[in-house]
C-alpha atoms as a PDB file:
ATOM      1  CA  MET A   1     -10.112 -58.204 374.877  1.00  0.00           C
ATOM      2  CA  THR A   2     -11.377 -54.787 373.905  1.00  0.00           C
ATOM      3  CA  PRO A   3     -12.711 -54.384 370.190  1.00  0.00           C
ATOM      4  CA  LEU A   4      -9.298 -52.327 369.338  1.00  0.00           C
ATOM      5  CA  GLN A   5      -7.361 -55.355 370.615  1.00  0.00           C
ATOM      6  CA  THR A   6      -9.422 -57.833 368.704  1.00  0.00           C
ATOM      7  CA  GLN A   7      -9.012 -55.782 365.488  1.00  0.00           C
ATOM      8  CA  ASN A   8      -5.297 -55.342 366.003  1.00  0.00           C
ATOM      9  CA  LEU A   9      -4.765 -58.921 366.848  1.00  0.00           C
ATOM     10  CA  ASN A  10      -6.096 -59.724 363.245  1.00  0.00           C
ATOM     11  CA  LYS A  11      -3.402 -57.559 361.859  1.00  0.00           C
ATOM     12  CA  ILE A  12      -0.578 -59.068 363.994  1.00  0.00           C
ATOM     13  CA  VAL A  13      -1.758 -62.671 363.490  1.00  0.00           C
ATOM     14  CA  SER A  14      -1.845 -61.842 359.493  1.00  0.00           C
ATOM     15  CA  ALA A  15       1.791 -60.639 359.659  1.00  0.00           C
ATOM     16  CA  ALA A  16       2.956 -63.330 361.865  1.00  0.00           C
ATOM     17  CA  VAL A  17       1.645 -66.076 359.611  1.00  0.00           C
ATOM     18  CA  LEU A  18       3.138 -64.536 356.504  1.00  0.00           C
ATOM     19  CA  CYS A  19       6.374 -64.170 358.487  1.00  0.00           C
ATOM     20  CA  GLU A  20       6.421 -67.614 359.542  1.00  0.00           C
ATOM     21  CA  THR A  21       5.965 -68.835 355.911  1.00  0.00           C
ATOM     22  CA  ALA A  22       8.701 -66.612 354.626  1.00  0.00           C
ATOM     23  CA  THR A  23      11.311 -66.829 357.525  1.00  0.00           C
ATOM     24  CA  GLY A  24      10.328 -69.885 359.595  1.00  0.00           C
ATOM     25  CA  CYS A  25      10.050 -67.726 362.745  1.00  0.00           C
ATOM     26  CA  PRO A  26       7.364 -69.474 364.872  1.00  0.00           C
ATOM     27  CA  ALA A  27       4.195 -67.036 364.638  1.00  0.00           C
ATOM     28  CA  GLU A  28       3.509 -67.827 368.332  1.00  0.00           C
ATOM     29  CA  ILE A  29       6.532 -65.744 369.112  1.00  0.00           C
ATOM     30  CA  SER A  30       5.919 -62.984 366.938  1.00  0.00           C
ATOM     31  CA  ILE A  31       2.161 -62.638 367.970  1.00  0.00           C
ATOM     32  CA  ALA A  32       3.125 -62.565 371.520  1.00  0.00           C
ATOM     33  CA  GLN A  33       5.875 -60.151 371.377  1.00  0.00           C
ATOM     34  CA  ALA A  34       4.267 -57.668 369.063  1.00  0.00           C
ATOM     35  CA  ALA A  35       1.037 -57.585 371.351  1.00  0.00           C
ATOM     36  CA  LEU A  36       3.462 -57.136 374.388  1.00  0.00           C
ATOM     37  CA  GLU A  37       6.006 -54.797 373.024  1.00  0.00           C
ATOM     38  CA  SER A  38       3.366 -52.382 371.122  1.00  0.00           C
ATOM     39  CA  GLY A  39       0.479 -52.489 373.682  1.00  0.00           C
ATOM     40  CA  TRP A  40      -1.521 -54.336 370.724  1.00  0.00           C
ATOM     41  CA  LEU A  41      -0.191 -51.822 368.170  1.00  0.00           C
ATOM     42  CA  SER A  42      -1.268 -48.786 370.346  1.00  0.00           C
ATOM     43  CA  THR A  43       2.332 -47.365 370.188  1.00  0.00           C
ATOM     44  CA  ILE A  44       3.721 -47.947 366.642  1.00  0.00           C
ATOM     45  CA  SER A  45       2.885 -44.401 364.824  1.00  0.00           C
ATOM     46  CA  GLY A  46       3.020 -44.698 361.225  1.00  0.00           C
ATOM     47  CA  ALA A  47       6.585 -46.573 361.342  1.00  0.00           C
ATOM     48  CA  ASN A  48       5.031 -50.071 361.562  1.00  0.00           C
ATOM     49  CA  ASN A  49       7.537 -51.050 364.179  1.00  0.00           C
ATOM     50  CA  CYS A  50       6.033 -53.157 366.773  1.00  0.00           C
ATOM     51  CA  PHE A  51       8.897 -54.704 368.046  1.00  0.00           C
ATOM     52  CA  GLY A  52      11.103 -51.773 368.996  1.00  0.00           C
ATOM     53  CA  ILE A  53      13.857 -52.433 366.519  1.00  0.00           C
ATOM     54  CA  LYS A  54      16.686 -49.806 366.621  1.00  0.00           C
ATOM     55  CA  SER A  55      17.588 -48.038 363.380  1.00  0.00           C
ATOM     56  CA  ASN A  56      20.291 -49.435 361.336  1.00  0.00           C
ATOM     57  CA  SER A  57      21.710 -49.071 358.115  1.00  0.00           C
ATOM     58  CA  SER A  58      19.878 -52.206 356.439  1.00  0.00           C
ATOM     59  CA  ILE A  59      16.665 -50.171 357.000  1.00  0.00           C
ATOM     60  CA  PRO A  60      16.088 -47.120 355.185  1.00  0.00           C
ATOM     61  CA  GLY A  61      13.299 -45.749 357.369  1.00  0.00           C
ATOM     62  CA  ARG A  62      13.731 -44.043 360.794  1.00  0.00           C
ATOM     63  CA  GLU A  63      12.132 -41.972 363.438  1.00  0.00           C
ATOM     64  CA  LEU A  64      13.185 -40.365 366.724  1.00  0.00           C
ATOM     65  CA  VAL A  65      11.545 -41.773 369.550  1.00  0.00           C
ATOM     66  CA  SER A  66      11.062 -41.279 373.282  1.00  0.00           C
ATOM     67  CA  THR A  67      11.768 -44.378 375.313  1.00  0.00           C
ATOM     68  CA  SER A  68      13.603 -45.601 378.166  1.00  0.00           C
ATOM     69  CA  GLU A  69      16.571 -47.934 378.707  1.00  0.00           C
ATOM     70  CA  TRP A  70      18.782 -49.595 381.706  1.00  0.00           C
ATOM     71  CA  PHE A  71      22.257 -48.670 380.762  1.00  0.00           C
ATOM     72  CA  THR A  72      25.485 -49.159 382.559  1.00  0.00           C
ATOM     73  CA  ASP A  73      27.538 -45.907 382.770  1.00  0.00           C
ATOM     74  CA  ALA A  74      29.909 -47.230 380.004  1.00  0.00           C
ATOM     75  CA  GLU A  75      26.841 -47.826 377.900  1.00  0.00           C
ATOM     76  CA  ALA A  76      25.335 -44.354 378.397  1.00  0.00           C
ATOM     77  CA  ALA A  77      28.482 -42.677 377.555  1.00  0.00           C
ATOM     78  CA  HIS A  78      28.767 -44.794 374.482  1.00  0.00           C
ATOM     79  CA  PHE A  79      24.949 -44.023 373.637  1.00  0.00           C
ATOM     80  CA  LEU A  80      25.573 -40.239 373.879  1.00  0.00           C
ATOM     81  CA  LYS A  81      28.833 -40.196 371.948  1.00  0.00           C
ATOM     82  CA  LEU A  82      26.476 -41.507 369.018  1.00  0.00           C
ATOM     83  CA  GLY A  83      25.000 -38.004 368.698  1.00  0.00           C
ATOM     84  CA  ASP A  84      22.362 -37.593 365.982  1.00  0.00           C
ATOM     85  CA  SER A  85      19.966 -35.933 368.336  1.00  0.00           C
ATOM     86  CA  ARG A  86      20.067 -38.863 370.952  1.00  0.00           C
ATOM     87  CA  THR A  87      19.430 -37.868 374.468  1.00  0.00           C
ATOM     88  CA  ALA A  88      19.736 -39.606 377.671  1.00  0.00           C
ATOM     89  CA  GLU A  89      18.496 -38.522 381.126  1.00  0.00           C
ATOM     90  CA  CYS A  90      19.339 -40.673 384.124  1.00  0.00           C
ATOM     91  CA  VAL A  91      16.330 -41.161 386.479  1.00  0.00           C
ATOM     92  CA  PRO A  92      17.454 -40.801 389.989  1.00  0.00           C
ATOM     93  CA  ASN A  93      17.061 -43.710 392.481  1.00  0.00           C
ATOM     94  CA  ARG A  94      16.299 -46.276 389.751  1.00  0.00           C
ATOM     95  CA  GLN A  95      18.933 -48.942 389.660  1.00  0.00           C
ATOM     96  CA  SER A  96      19.280 -52.606 389.240  1.00  0.00           C
ATOM     97  CA  GLY A  97      23.073 -53.698 389.875  1.00  0.00           C
ATOM     98  CA  SER A  98      25.195 -51.674 387.550  1.00  0.00           C
ATOM     99  CA  ARG A  99      22.162 -50.768 385.439  1.00  0.00           C
ATOM    100  CA  LYS A 100      20.598 -47.109 385.461  1.00  0.00           C
ATOM    101  CA  PHE A 101      17.005 -46.464 384.436  1.00  0.00           C
ATOM    102  CA  TYR A 102      17.302 -43.692 381.617  1.00  0.00           C
ATOM    103  CA  ARG A 103      14.662 -41.545 379.705  1.00  0.00           C
ATOM    104  CA  VAL A 104      16.206 -41.476 376.224  1.00  0.00           C
ATOM    105  CA  ARG A 105      15.523 -40.236 372.531  1.00  0.00           C
ATOM    106  CA  ASP A 106      16.773 -42.705 370.121  1.00  0.00           C
ATOM    107  CA  TRP A 107      16.363 -43.593 366.581  1.00  0.00           C
ATOM    108  CA  PHE A 108      14.211 -46.567 365.580  1.00  0.00           C
ATOM    109  CA  ALA A 109      13.386 -48.315 362.483  1.00  0.00           C
ATOM    110  CA  ALA A 110      10.388 -47.427 360.339  1.00  0.00           C
ATOM    111  CA  PHE A 111       8.908 -49.988 357.815  1.00  0.00           C
ATOM    112  CA  PRO A 112       6.771 -49.463 354.993  1.00  0.00           C
ATOM    113  CA  THR A 113       4.363 -52.095 356.151  1.00  0.00           C
ATOM    114  CA  LEU A 114       3.659 -54.316 359.187  1.00  0.00           C
ATOM    115  CA  ALA A 115       4.797 -57.217 357.282  1.00  0.00           C
ATOM    116  CA  ASP A 116       8.013 -55.787 356.554  1.00  0.00           C
ATOM    117  CA  CYS A 117       8.528 -55.241 360.196  1.00  0.00           C
ATOM    118  CA  PHE A 118       7.650 -58.977 361.183  1.00  0.00           C
ATOM    119  CA  ASN A 119       9.742 -60.332 358.524  1.00  0.00           C
ATOM    120  CA  PHE A 120      12.891 -58.251 359.573  1.00  0.00           C
ATOM    121  CA  HIS A 121      12.326 -59.541 363.244  1.00  0.00           C
ATOM    122  CA  GLY A 122      11.804 -63.013 362.144  1.00  0.00           C
ATOM    123  CA  LEU A 123      14.984 -63.112 360.305  1.00  0.00           C
ATOM    124  CA  LEU A 124      16.781 -61.011 363.180  1.00  0.00           C
ATOM    125  CA  LEU A 125      16.004 -63.759 365.595  1.00  0.00           C
ATOM    126  CA  GLN A 126      17.754 -66.364 363.635  1.00  0.00           C
ATOM    127  CA  ARG A 127      21.051 -64.309 363.413  1.00  0.00           C
ATOM    128  CA  GLY A 128      23.889 -62.912 365.714  1.00  0.00           C
ATOM    129  CA  CYS A 129      23.491 -63.860 369.378  1.00  0.00           C
ATOM    130  CA  TYR A 130      20.155 -65.637 368.412  1.00  0.00           C
ATOM    131  CA  GLN A 131      21.744 -68.189 366.136  1.00  0.00           C
ATOM    132  CA  PRO A 132      22.599 -70.985 368.685  1.00  0.00           C
ATOM    133  CA  SER A 133      19.035 -71.036 369.918  1.00  0.00           C
ATOM    134  CA  TRP A 134      17.615 -70.830 366.513  1.00  0.00           C
ATOM    135  CA  GLN A 135      19.427 -73.752 365.382  1.00  0.00           C
ATOM    136  CA  GLN A 136      18.694 -75.808 368.336  1.00  0.00           C
ATOM    137  CA  TYR A 137      14.834 -74.914 367.681  1.00  0.00           C
ATOM    138  CA  GLN A 138      15.533 -76.281 364.087  1.00  0.00           C
ATOM    139  CA  LYS A 139      16.569 -79.620 365.412  1.00  0.00           C
ATOM    140  CA  ASP A 140      14.182 -80.011 368.589  1.00  0.00           C
ATOM    141  CA  LYS A 141      11.013 -77.571 367.629  1.00  0.00           C
ATOM    142  CA  ASP A 142      11.126 -76.627 371.449  1.00  0.00           C
ATOM    143  CA  LEU A 143       9.426 -73.297 371.673  1.00  0.00           C
ATOM    144  CA  VAL A 144       9.940 -72.837 375.104  1.00  0.00           C
ATOM    145  CA  ALA A 145      13.792 -73.344 375.067  1.00  0.00           C
ATOM    146  CA  TYR A 146      14.067 -71.177 371.839  1.00  0.00           C
ATOM    147  CA  VAL A 147      12.372 -68.158 373.985  1.00  0.00           C
ATOM    148  CA  LYS A 148      14.470 -68.679 376.971  1.00  0.00           C
ATOM    149  CA  GLY A 149      17.651 -68.867 374.671  1.00  0.00           C
ATOM    150  CA  MET A 150      16.468 -65.531 373.038  1.00  0.00           C
ATOM    151  CA  ALA A 151      15.320 -63.545 376.149  1.00  0.00           C
ATOM    152  CA  VAL A 152      18.779 -63.567 377.779  1.00  0.00           C
ATOM    153  CA  HIS A 153      19.920 -61.196 374.747  1.00  0.00           C
ATOM    154  CA  TYR A 154      16.894 -59.261 373.876  1.00  0.00           C
ATOM    155  CA  ALA A 155      16.295 -56.239 376.033  1.00  0.00           C
ATOM    156  CA  THR A 156      18.453 -54.143 378.562  1.00  0.00           C
ATOM    157  CA  ALA A 157      15.551 -54.098 381.042  1.00  0.00           C
ATOM    158  CA  PRO A 158      16.368 -56.134 384.133  1.00  0.00           C
END
């Protein structure tokens, strides 16, 4: 690990342990996902969003970010209809099944602190499409099964 990764790992671990205490979300999941999705916090800007959480009405802060998505044609059309400065450019010859690779600009959540981001993420992984996996994890504490259950819903990448 580089010195910067080590320094940022300490920040990630701190936020993940606080999150586990507050939400019950296993720190191991938060630590691994934060390091992977944010390049060891190298891509979070001042928004403290190390999980790529999209902006929504329950989070007051937001920032417009350049990123990529794998959309079906219908998903891309829906995304562009949202407006609000969103853009999507299809990259030729990059397709997986019915999904095409797009360069996009989209609104992502901005959090006051890294701990706020971790807590939101920890609660997110317990609701909606993740709820059945979370409920099973509460019974058996099988972390691998919990991760597999979440993974099928988590991202658009093939």
